[in-house]
PDB file of C-alpha atoms in Angstrom:
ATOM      1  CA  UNK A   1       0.000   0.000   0.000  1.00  0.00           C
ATOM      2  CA  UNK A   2       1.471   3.190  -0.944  1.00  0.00           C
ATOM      3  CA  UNK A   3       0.573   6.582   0.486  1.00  0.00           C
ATOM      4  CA  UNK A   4       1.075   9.810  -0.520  1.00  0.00           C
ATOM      5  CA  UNK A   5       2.337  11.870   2.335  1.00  0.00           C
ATOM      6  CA  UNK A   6       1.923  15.465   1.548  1.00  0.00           C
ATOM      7  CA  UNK A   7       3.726  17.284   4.323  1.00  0.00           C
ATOM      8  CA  UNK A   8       6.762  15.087   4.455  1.00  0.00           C
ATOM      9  CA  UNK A   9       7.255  15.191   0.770  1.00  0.00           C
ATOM     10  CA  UNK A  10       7.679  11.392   0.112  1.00  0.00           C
ATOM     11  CA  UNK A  11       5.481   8.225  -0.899  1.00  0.00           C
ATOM     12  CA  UNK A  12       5.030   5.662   1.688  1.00  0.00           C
ATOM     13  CA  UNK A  13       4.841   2.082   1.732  1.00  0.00           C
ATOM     14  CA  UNK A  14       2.990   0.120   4.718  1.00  0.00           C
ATOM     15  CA  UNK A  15       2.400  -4.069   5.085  1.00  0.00           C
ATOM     16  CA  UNK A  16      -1.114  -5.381   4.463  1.00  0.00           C
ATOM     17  CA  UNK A  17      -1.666  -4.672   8.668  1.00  0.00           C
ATOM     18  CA  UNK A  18      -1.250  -1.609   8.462  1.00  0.00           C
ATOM     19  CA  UNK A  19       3.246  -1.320   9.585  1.00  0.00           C
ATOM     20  CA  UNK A  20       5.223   1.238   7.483  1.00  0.00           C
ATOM     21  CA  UNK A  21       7.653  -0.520   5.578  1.00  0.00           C
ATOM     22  CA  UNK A  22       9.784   1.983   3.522  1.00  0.00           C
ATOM     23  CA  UNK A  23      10.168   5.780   2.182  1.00  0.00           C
ATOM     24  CA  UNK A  24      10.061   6.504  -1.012  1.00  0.00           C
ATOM     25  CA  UNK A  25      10.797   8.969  -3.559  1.00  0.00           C
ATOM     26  CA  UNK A  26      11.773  11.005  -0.219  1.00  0.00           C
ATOM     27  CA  UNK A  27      11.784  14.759  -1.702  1.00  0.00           C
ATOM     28  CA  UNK A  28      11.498  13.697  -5.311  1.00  0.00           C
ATOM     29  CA  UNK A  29       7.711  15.242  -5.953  1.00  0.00           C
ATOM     30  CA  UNK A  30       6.806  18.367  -3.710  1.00  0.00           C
ATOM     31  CA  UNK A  31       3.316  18.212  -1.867  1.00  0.00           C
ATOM     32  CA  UNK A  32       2.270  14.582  -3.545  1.00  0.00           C
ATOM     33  CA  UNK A  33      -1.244  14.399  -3.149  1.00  0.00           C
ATOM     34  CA  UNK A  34      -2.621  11.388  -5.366  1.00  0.00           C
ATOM     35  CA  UNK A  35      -0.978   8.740  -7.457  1.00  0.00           C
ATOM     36  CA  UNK A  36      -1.761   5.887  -9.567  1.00  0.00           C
ATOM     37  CA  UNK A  37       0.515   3.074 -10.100  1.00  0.00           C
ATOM     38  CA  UNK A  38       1.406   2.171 -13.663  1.00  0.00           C
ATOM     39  CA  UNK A  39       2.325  -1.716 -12.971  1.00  0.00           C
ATOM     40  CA  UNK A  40       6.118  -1.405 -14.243  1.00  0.00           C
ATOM     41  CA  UNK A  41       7.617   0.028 -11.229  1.00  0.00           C
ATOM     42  CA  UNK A  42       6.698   3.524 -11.562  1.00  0.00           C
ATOM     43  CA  UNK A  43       3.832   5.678 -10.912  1.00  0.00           C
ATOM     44  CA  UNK A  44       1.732   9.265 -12.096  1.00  0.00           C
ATOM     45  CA  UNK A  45       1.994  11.351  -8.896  1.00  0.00           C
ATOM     46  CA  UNK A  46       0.301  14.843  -8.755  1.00  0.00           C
ATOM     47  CA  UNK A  47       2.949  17.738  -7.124  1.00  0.00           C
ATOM     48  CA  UNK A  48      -0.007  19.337  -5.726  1.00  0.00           C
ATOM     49  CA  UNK A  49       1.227  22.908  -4.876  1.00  0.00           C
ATOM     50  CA  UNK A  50       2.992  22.898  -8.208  1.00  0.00           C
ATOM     51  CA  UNK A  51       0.004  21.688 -10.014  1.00  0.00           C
ATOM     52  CA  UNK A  52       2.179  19.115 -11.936  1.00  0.00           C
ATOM     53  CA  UNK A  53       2.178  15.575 -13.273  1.00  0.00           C
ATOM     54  CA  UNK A  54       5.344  13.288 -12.538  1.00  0.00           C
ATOM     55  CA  UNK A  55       6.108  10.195 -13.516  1.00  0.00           C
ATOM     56  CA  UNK A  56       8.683   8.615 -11.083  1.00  0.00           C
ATOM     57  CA  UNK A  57      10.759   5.163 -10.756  1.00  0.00           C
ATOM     58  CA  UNK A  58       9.613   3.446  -7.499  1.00  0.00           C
ATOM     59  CA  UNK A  59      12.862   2.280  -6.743  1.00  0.00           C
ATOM     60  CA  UNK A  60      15.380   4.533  -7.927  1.00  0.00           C
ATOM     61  CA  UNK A  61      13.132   8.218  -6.936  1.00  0.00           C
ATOM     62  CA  UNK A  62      14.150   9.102 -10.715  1.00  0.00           C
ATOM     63  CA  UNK A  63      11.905  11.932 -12.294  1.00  0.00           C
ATOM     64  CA  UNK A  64      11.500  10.123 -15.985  1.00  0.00           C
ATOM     65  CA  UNK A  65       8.690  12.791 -17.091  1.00  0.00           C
ATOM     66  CA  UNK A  66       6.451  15.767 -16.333  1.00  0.00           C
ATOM     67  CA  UNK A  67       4.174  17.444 -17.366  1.00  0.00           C
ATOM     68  CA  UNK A  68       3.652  21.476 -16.475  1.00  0.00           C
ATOM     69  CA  UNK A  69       0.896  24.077 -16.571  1.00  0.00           C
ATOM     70  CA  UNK A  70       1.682  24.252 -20.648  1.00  0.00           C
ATOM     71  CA  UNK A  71       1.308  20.702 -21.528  1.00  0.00           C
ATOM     72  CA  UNK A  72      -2.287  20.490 -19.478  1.00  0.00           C
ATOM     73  CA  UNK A  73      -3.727  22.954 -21.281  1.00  0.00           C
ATOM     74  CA  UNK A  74      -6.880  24.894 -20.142  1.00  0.00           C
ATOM     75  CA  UNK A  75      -7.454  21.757 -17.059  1.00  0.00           C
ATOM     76  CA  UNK A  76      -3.918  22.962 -15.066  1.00  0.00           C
ATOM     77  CA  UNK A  77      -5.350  24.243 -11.867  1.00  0.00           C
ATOM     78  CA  UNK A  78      -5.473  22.160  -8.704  1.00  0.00           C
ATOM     79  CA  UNK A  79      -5.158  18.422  -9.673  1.00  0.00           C
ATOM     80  CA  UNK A  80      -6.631  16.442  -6.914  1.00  0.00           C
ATOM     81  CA  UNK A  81      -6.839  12.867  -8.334  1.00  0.00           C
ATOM     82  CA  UNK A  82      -5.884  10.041 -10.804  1.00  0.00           C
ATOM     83  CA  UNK A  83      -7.001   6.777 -12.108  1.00  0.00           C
ATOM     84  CA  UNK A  84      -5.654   4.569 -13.988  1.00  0.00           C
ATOM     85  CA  UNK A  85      -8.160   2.613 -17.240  1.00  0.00           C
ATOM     86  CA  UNK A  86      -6.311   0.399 -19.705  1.00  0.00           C
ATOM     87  CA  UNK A  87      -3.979   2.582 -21.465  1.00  0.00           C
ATOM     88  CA  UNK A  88      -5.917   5.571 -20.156  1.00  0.00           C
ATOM     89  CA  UNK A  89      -5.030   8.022 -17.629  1.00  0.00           C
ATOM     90  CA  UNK A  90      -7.605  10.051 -15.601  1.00  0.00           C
ATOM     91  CA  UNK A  91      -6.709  13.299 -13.882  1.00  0.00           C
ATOM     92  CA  UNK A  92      -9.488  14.881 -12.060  1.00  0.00           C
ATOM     93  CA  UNK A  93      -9.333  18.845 -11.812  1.00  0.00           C
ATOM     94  CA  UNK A  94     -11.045  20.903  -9.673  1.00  0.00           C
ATOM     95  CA  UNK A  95      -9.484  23.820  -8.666  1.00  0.00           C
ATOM     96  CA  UNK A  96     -11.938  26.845 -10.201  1.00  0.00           C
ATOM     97  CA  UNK A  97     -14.848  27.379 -12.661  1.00  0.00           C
ATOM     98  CA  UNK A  98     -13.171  26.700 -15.321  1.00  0.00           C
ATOM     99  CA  UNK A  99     -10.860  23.974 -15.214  1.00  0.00           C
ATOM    100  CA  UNK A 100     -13.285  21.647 -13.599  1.00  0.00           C
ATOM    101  CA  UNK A 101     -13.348  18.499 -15.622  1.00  0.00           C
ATOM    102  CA  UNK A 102     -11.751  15.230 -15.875  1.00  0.00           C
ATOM    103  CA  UNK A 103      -8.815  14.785 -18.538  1.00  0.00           C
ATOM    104  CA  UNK A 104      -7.779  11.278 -20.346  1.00  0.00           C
ATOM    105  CA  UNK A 105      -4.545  10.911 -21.091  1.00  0.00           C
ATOM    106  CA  UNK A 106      -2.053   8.305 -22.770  1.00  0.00           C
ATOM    107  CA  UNK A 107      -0.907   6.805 -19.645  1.00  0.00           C
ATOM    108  CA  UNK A 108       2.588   6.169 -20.972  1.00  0.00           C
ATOM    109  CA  UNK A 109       3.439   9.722 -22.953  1.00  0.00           C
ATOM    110  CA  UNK A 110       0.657  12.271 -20.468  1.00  0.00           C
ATOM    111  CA  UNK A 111      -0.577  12.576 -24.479  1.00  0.00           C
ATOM    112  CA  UNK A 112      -4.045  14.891 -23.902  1.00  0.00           C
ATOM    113  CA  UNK A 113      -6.592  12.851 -25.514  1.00  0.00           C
ATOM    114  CA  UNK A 114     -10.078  14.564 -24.206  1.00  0.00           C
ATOM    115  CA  UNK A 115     -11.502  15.965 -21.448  1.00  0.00           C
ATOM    116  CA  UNK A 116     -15.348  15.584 -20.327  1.00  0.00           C
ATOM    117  CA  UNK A 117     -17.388  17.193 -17.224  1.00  0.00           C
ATOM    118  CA  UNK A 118     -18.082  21.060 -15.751  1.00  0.00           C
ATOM    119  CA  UNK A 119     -18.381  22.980 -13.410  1.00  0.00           C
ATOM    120  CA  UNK A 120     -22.013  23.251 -11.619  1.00  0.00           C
ATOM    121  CA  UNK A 121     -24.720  21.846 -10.174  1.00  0.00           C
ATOM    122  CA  UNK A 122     -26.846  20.844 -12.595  1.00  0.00           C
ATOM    123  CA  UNK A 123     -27.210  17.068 -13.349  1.00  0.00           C
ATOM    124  CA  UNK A 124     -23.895  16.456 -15.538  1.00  0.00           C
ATOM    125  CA  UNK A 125     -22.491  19.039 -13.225  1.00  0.00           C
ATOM    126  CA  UNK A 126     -19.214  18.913 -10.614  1.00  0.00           C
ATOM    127  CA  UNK A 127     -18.513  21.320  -7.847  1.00  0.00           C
ATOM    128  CA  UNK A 128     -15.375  20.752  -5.964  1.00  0.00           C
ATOM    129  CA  UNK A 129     -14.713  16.809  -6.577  1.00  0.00           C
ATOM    130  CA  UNK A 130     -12.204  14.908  -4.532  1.00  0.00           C
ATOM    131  CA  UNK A 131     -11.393  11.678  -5.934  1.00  0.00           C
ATOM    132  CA  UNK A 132     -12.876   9.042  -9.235  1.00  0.00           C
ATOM    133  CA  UNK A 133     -12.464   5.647  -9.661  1.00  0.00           C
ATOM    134  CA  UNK A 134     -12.659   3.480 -12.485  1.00  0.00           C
ATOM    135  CA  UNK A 135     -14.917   0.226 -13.113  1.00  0.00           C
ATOM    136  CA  UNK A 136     -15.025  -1.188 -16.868  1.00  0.00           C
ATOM    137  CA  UNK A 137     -16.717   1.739 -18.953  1.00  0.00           C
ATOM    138  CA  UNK A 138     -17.487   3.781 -15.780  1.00  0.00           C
ATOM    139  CA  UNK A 139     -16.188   7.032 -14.420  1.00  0.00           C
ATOM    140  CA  UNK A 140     -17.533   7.604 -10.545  1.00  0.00           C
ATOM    141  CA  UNK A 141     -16.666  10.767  -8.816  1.00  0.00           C
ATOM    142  CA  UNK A 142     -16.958  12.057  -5.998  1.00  0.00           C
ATOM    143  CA  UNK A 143     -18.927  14.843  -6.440  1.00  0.00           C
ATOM    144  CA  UNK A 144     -18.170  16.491  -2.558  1.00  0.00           C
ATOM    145  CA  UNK A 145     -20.143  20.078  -3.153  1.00  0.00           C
ATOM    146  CA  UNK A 146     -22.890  18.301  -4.948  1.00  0.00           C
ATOM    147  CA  UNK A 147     -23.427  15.972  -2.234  1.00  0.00           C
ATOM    148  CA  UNK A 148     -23.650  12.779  -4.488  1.00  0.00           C
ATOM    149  CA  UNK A 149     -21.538  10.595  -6.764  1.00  0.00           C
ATOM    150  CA  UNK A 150     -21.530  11.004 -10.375  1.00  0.00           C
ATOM    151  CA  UNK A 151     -21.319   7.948 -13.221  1.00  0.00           C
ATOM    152  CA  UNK A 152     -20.033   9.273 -16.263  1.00  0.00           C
ATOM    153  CA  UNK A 153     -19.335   6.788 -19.542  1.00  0.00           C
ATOM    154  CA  UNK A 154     -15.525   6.975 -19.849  1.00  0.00           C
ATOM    155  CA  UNK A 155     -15.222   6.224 -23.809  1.00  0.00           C
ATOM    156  CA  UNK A 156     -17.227   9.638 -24.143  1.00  0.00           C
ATOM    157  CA  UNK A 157     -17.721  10.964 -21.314  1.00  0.00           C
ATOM    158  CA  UNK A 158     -21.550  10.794 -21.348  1.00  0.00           C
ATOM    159  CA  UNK A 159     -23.405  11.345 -17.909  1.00  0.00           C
ATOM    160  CA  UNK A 160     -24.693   8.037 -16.915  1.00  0.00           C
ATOM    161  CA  UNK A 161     -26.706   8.776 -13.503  1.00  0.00           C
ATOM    162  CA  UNK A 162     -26.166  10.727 -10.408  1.00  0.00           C
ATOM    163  CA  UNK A 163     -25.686   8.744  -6.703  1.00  0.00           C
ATOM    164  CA  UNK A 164     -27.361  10.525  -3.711  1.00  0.00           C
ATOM    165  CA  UNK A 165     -30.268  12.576  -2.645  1.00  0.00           C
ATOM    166  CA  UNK A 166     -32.786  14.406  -5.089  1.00  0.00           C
ATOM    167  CA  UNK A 167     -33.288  18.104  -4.436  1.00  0.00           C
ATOM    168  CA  UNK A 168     -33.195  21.707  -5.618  1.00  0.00           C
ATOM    169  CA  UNK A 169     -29.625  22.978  -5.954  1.00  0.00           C
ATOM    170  CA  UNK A 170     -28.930  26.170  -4.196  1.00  0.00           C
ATOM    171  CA  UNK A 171     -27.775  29.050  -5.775  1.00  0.00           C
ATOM    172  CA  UNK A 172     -23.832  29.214  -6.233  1.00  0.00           C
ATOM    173  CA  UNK A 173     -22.901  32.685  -6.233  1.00  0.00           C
ATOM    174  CA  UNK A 174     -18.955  33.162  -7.456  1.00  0.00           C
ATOM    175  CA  UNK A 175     -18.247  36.812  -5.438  1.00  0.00           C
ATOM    176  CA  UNK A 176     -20.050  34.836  -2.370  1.00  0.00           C
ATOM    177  CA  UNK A 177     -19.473  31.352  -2.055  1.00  0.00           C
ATOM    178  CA  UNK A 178     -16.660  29.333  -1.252  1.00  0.00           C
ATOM    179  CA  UNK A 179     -15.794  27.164  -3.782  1.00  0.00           C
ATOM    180  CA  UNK A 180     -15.395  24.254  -1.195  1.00  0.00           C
ATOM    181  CA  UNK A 181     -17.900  25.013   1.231  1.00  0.00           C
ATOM    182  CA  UNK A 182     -21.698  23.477   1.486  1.00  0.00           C
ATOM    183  CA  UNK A 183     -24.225  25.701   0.976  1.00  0.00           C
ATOM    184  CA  UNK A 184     -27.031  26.059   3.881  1.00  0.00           C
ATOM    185  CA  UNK A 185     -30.337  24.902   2.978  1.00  0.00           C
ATOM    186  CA  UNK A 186     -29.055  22.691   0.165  1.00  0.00           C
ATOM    187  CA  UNK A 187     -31.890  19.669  -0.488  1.00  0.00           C
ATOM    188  CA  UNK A 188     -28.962  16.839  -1.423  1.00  0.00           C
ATOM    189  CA  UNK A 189     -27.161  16.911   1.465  1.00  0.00           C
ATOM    190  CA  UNK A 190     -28.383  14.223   3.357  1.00  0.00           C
ATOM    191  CA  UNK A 191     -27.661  11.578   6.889  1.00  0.00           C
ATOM    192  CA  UNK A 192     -29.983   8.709   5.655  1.00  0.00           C
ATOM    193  CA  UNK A 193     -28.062   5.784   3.883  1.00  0.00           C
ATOM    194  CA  UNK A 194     -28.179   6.216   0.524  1.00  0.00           C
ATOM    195  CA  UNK A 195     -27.787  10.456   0.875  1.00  0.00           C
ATOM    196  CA  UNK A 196     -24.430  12.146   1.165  1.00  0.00           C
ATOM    197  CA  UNK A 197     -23.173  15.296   2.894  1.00  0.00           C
ATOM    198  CA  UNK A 198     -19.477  15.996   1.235  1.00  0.00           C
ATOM    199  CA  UNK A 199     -18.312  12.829   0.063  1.00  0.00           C
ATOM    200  CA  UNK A 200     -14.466  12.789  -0.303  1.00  0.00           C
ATOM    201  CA  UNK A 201     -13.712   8.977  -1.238  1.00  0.00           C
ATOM    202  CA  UNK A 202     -15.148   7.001  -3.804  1.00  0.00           C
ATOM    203  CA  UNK A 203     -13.754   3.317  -4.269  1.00  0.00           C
ATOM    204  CA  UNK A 204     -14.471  -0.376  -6.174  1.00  0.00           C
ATOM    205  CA  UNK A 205     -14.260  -3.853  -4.673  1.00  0.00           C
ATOM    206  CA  UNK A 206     -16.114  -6.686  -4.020  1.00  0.00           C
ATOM    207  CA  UNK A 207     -18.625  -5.603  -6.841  1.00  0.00           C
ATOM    208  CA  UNK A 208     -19.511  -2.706  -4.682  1.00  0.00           C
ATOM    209  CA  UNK A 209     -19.410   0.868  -4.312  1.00  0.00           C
ATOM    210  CA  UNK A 210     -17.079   2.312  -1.150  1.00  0.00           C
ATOM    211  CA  UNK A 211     -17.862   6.398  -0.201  1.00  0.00           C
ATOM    212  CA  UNK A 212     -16.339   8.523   2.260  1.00  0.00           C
ATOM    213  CA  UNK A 213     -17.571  11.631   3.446  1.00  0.00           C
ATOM    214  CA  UNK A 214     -15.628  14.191   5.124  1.00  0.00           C
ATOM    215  CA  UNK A 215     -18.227  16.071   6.958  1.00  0.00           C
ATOM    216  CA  UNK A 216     -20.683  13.008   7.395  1.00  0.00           C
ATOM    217  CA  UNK A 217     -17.879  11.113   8.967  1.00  0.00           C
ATOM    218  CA  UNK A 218     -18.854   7.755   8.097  1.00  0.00           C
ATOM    219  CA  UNK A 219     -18.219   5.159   4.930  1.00  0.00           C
ATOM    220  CA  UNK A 220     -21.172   3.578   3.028  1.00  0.00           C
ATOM    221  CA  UNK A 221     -21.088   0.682   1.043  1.00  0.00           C
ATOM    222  CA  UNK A 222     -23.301   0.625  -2.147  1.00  0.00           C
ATOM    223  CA  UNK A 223     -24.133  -1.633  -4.803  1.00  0.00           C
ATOM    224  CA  UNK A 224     -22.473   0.274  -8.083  1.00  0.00           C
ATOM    225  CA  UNK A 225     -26.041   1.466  -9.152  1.00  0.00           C
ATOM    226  CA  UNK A 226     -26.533   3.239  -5.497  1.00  0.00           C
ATOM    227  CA  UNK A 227     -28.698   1.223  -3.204  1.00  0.00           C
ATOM    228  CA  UNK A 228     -27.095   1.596   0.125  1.00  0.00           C
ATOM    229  CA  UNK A 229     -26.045  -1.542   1.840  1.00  0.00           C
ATOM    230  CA  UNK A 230     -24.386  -0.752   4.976  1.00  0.00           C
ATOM    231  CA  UNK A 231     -22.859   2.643   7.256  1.00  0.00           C
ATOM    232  CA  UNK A 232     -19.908   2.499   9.022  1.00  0.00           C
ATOM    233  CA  UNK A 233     -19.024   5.243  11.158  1.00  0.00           C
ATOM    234  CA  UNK A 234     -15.915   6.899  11.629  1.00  0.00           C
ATOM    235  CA  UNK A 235     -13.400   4.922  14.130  1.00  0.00           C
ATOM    236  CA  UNK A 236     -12.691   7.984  15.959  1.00  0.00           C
ATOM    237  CA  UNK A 237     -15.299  10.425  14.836  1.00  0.00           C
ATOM    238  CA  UNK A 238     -13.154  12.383  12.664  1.00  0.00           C
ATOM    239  CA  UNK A 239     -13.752  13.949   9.320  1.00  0.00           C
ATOM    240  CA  UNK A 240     -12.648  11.170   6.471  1.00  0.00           C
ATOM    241  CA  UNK A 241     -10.776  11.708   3.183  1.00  0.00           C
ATOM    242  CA  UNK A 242      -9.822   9.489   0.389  1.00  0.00           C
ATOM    243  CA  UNK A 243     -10.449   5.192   0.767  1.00  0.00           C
ATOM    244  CA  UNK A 244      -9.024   2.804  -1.311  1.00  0.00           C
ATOM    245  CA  UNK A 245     -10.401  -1.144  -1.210  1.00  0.00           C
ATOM    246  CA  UNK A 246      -7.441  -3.784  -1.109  1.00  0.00           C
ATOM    247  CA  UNK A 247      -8.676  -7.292  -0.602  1.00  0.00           C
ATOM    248  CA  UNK A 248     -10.266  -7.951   2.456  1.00  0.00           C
ATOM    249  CA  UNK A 249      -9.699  -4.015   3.621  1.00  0.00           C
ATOM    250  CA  UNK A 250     -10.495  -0.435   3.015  1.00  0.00           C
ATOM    251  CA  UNK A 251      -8.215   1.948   3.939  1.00  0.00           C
ATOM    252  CA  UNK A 252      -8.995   5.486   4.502  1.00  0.00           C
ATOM    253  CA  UNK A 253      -7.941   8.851   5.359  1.00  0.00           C
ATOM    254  CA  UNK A 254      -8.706  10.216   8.815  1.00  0.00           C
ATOM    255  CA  UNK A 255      -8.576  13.968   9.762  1.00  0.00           C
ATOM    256  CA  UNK A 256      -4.908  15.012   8.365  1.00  0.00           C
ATOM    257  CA  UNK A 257      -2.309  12.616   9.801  1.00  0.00           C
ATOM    258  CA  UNK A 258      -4.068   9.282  10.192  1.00  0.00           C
ATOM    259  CA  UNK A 259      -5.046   6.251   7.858  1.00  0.00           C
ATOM    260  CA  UNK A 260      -7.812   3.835   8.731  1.00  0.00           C
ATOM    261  CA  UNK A 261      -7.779  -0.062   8.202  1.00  0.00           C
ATOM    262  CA  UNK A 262     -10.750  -1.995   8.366  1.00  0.00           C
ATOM    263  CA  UNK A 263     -11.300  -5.418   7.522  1.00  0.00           C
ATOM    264  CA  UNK A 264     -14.423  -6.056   5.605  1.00  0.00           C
ATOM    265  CA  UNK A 265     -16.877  -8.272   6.862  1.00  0.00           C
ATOM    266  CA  UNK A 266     -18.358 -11.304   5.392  1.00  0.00           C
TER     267      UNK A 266
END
């Protein structure tokens, strides 16, 4: 398991129980905030306060590629996640109005191929989302702001369905609103199963759909067209961040300095 560890500069590696077992790429990608692991010994990682792509070896900490601000085109501002789909690679932006969207790139050359999504909060809409994840033909995102998940068809980027609560959207207001804050009085946030309020993690296994929410504190487990299964709550009440499902577990991100293993039940 390999985390990205954002204050200490550096990727690092822990056991299947949850012991740290090495440092790498120690100072070799500034603020890493997300990677995705290319199967050959190296890996995508996002320099998040540099807003750059890297491609690194695992072993060695070598740089082999980059890509800047330039080579990302209009999508450049505040990468937050990646994903990797065949030959495909998905970068999720999110940073302001208009570079919201989610990029597919050659996942060897960082080639731009196309980009799909917006900002909003209309159906087909994002508004600050945290993390995707990939199963066959199908793009889900966490869709924090919105309060839900969103399915998108990855060979064209078509909106397949929307993952949460029904409800008006509130008015968004650029000179007034935080761009990462919930909006009072906004119908799709939700505390039933099945309803969101700021999901941050969105993961596969199992044939089932993993979400994290960072205000709502807990996990919910899904089948991949939504109906809500189970709720787990928070280990230690804190806010959660990204998950991952590996095996038997699901590890997740707790407050800003902790990581979560749990061991999924039969």
């Amino acid at each position: 398991m390999l985390v990205p560890d954002y204050g200490n500069v550096c990727l690092k590696q822990f056991s299947t129980q949850g012991q740290q077992e090495a440092v790498l790429c120690e100072d070799v990608v500034n603020t890493p905030c997300a990677l995705a692991l290319m199967g050959d010994g190296t890996a995508w990682v996002i320099a998040s306060d540099d807003q750059l792509l890297v491609r690194v070896n695992l072993t060695t900490g070598a740089r082999l590629s980059e890509l800047s601000s330039g080579d990302l085109r209009h999508w450049c501002f505040s990468l937050n996640d990646l994903a990797l789909a065949g030959d495909a690679l998905l970068v999720l932006s999110a940073g302001d109005i208009e570079s919201t969207c989610i990029a597919v790139l050659s996942a060897e050359t960082g080639d731009f191929r196309f980009s799909f999504g917006e900002f909003g909060s209309d159906d087909a809409q994002l508004r600050a989302p945290e993390s995707l994840t990939v199963h066959g033909d199908l793009v889900y995102v966490a869709d924090m702001c919105n309060h839900r998940i969103q399915v998108y068809q990855l060979s064209d980027g078509r909106h397949v369905r929307s993952i949460g609560r029904a409800g008006q959207a509130p008015v968004w207001d650029e000179g007034e609103n935080d761009l990462y804050a919930s909006i009072d009085g906004d119908e799709r946030m939700g505390s039933a199963p099945g309803e969101f309020d700021e999901p941050c993690g969105v993961a596969i296994g199992h044939g089932r759909l993993y979400v994290s929410e960072r205000h709502g504190r807990r996990i919910q487990v899904l089948t991949l067209e939504g109906e809500p299964l189970h709720v787990i709550a928070s280990p230690d009440g804190k806010s959660l961040g990204g998950l991952c499902v590996d095996g038997d577990r699901v590890w997740v991100i707790a407050g800003s300095s902790n990581v979560h293993l749990l061991e999924l039940a039969d």
